């Protein structure tokens, strides 16, 4: 009942009053021309971009093909080279031998052991070099070192 | 105002030589209705003008692909509604401070709007409408001011008639409460 009354009130407000909003003079007369101008200018802009794109499209396609070809070639070459230079470390040798020892001769074992020993010696040499350089840089003579120890 | 039917206008538009003329007639036929539909949502004339222009530019771009299974005016109203809602969303994200409420700003702008000359009761009604959630506000405006049929509203807003009736009912109730409290 209350709602109906308010609906009547709303109807009354609408009936008793004109549109409270208004527009600048001549707005609706000018609007179609303005919109036409806007569409023409957008079309010009669009056609300019479209024409440019149409002109540079083959160059874009060629550039893209070159880039794609370079990427593919580089990736393939990288893959092949990395496979070729992959060193098998002694641990892998050991594991492979564990699987099938019949294929390995005594010489293989000796080579691996020598290789490991060589690597160990290289590491040790590097460590020794480090200490020698330290003693030389700090100007510590043998006597002082013995005294300290 | 053009005497052409929508179908005739669309046929005219498909003719490349008469395309601009046909579109001009479409603009002349619907500009006033769409203007007021947008104005009731965004309130300010300058914003309405921008949105109306965008609406017609979008219509121009989309008219080639327009399928005639819906009415032209339903389609144009839908574009205008979506453009208005997008505009409101943009305005709300523009003001990042939580205390700044865009609807409150619009309410305040009613006091100083040079293109609003309503009396006190109309001002109160507009403020009450601005208090409604966006979609309810659109439904209320379309029903109350534009006196649109629920079937047409359902096509424009892509919702059911039942939902629209419920939305309008809630809107009226909220406006009634606003009038009581104010």
PDB file of N, CA and C in Angstrom, chain A residues 135 140-149:
ATOM      1  N   UNK A 135     102.383 -16.007   1.394  1.00  0.00           N
ATOM      2  CA  UNK A 135     103.604 -15.786   2.192  1.00  0.00           C
ATOM      3  C   UNK A 135     104.484 -14.705   1.549  1.00  0.00           C
ATOM      4  N   UNK A 140     106.422 -12.894   4.767  1.00  0.00           N
ATOM      5  CA  UNK A 140     106.663 -13.715   5.966  1.00  0.00           C
ATOM      6  C   UNK A 140     107.805 -14.682   5.634  1.00  0.00           C
ATOM      7  N   UNK A 141     108.882 -14.628   6.410  1.00  0.00           N
ATOM      8  CA  UNK A 141     110.003 -15.540   6.090  1.00  0.00           C
ATOM      9  C   UNK A 141     109.840 -16.872   6.818  1.00  0.00           C
ATOM     10  N   UNK A 142     110.629 -17.813   6.419  1.00  0.00           N
ATOM     11  CA  UNK A 142     110.496 -19.189   6.899  1.00  0.00           C
ATOM     12  C   UNK A 142     110.669 -19.261   8.417  1.00  0.00           C
ATOM     13  N   UNK A 143     111.656 -18.503   8.945  1.00  0.00           N
ATOM     14  CA  UNK A 143     111.945 -18.518  10.391  1.00  0.00           C
ATOM     15  C   UNK A 143     110.729 -18.086  11.206  1.00  0.00           C
ATOM     16  N   UNK A 144     110.092 -16.960  10.782  1.00  0.00           N
ATOM     17  CA  UNK A 144     108.904 -16.469  11.499  1.00  0.00           C
ATOM     18  C   UNK A 144     107.819 -17.523  11.513  1.00  0.00           C
ATOM     19  N   UNK A 145     107.645 -18.146  10.350  1.00  0.00           N
ATOM     20  CA  UNK A 145     106.592 -19.176  10.229  1.00  0.00           C
ATOM     21  C   UNK A 145     106.837 -20.321  11.198  1.00  0.00           C
ATOM     22  N   UNK A 146     108.117 -20.778  11.289  1.00  0.00           N
ATOM     23  CA  UNK A 146     108.492 -21.884  12.189  1.00  0.00           C
ATOM     24  C   UNK A 146     108.245 -21.458  13.639  1.00  0.00           C
ATOM     25  N   UNK A 147     108.650 -20.192  13.954  1.00  0.00           N
ATOM     26  CA  UNK A 147     108.449 -19.684  15.322  1.00  0.00           C
ATOM     27  C   UNK A 147     106.971 -19.681  15.707  1.00  0.00           C
ATOM     28  N   UNK A 148     106.163 -19.232  14.790  1.00  0.00           N
ATOM     29  CA  UNK A 148     104.712 -19.167  15.035  1.00  0.00           C
ATOM     30  C   UNK A 148     104.138 -20.553  15.276  1.00  0.00           C
ATOM     31  N   UNK A 149     104.626 -21.505  14.506  1.00  0.00           N
ATOM     32  CA  UNK A 149     104.108 -22.880  14.630  1.00  0.00           C
ATOM     33  C   UNK A 149     104.580 -23.511  15.954  1.00  0.00           C
TER      34      UNK A 149
END
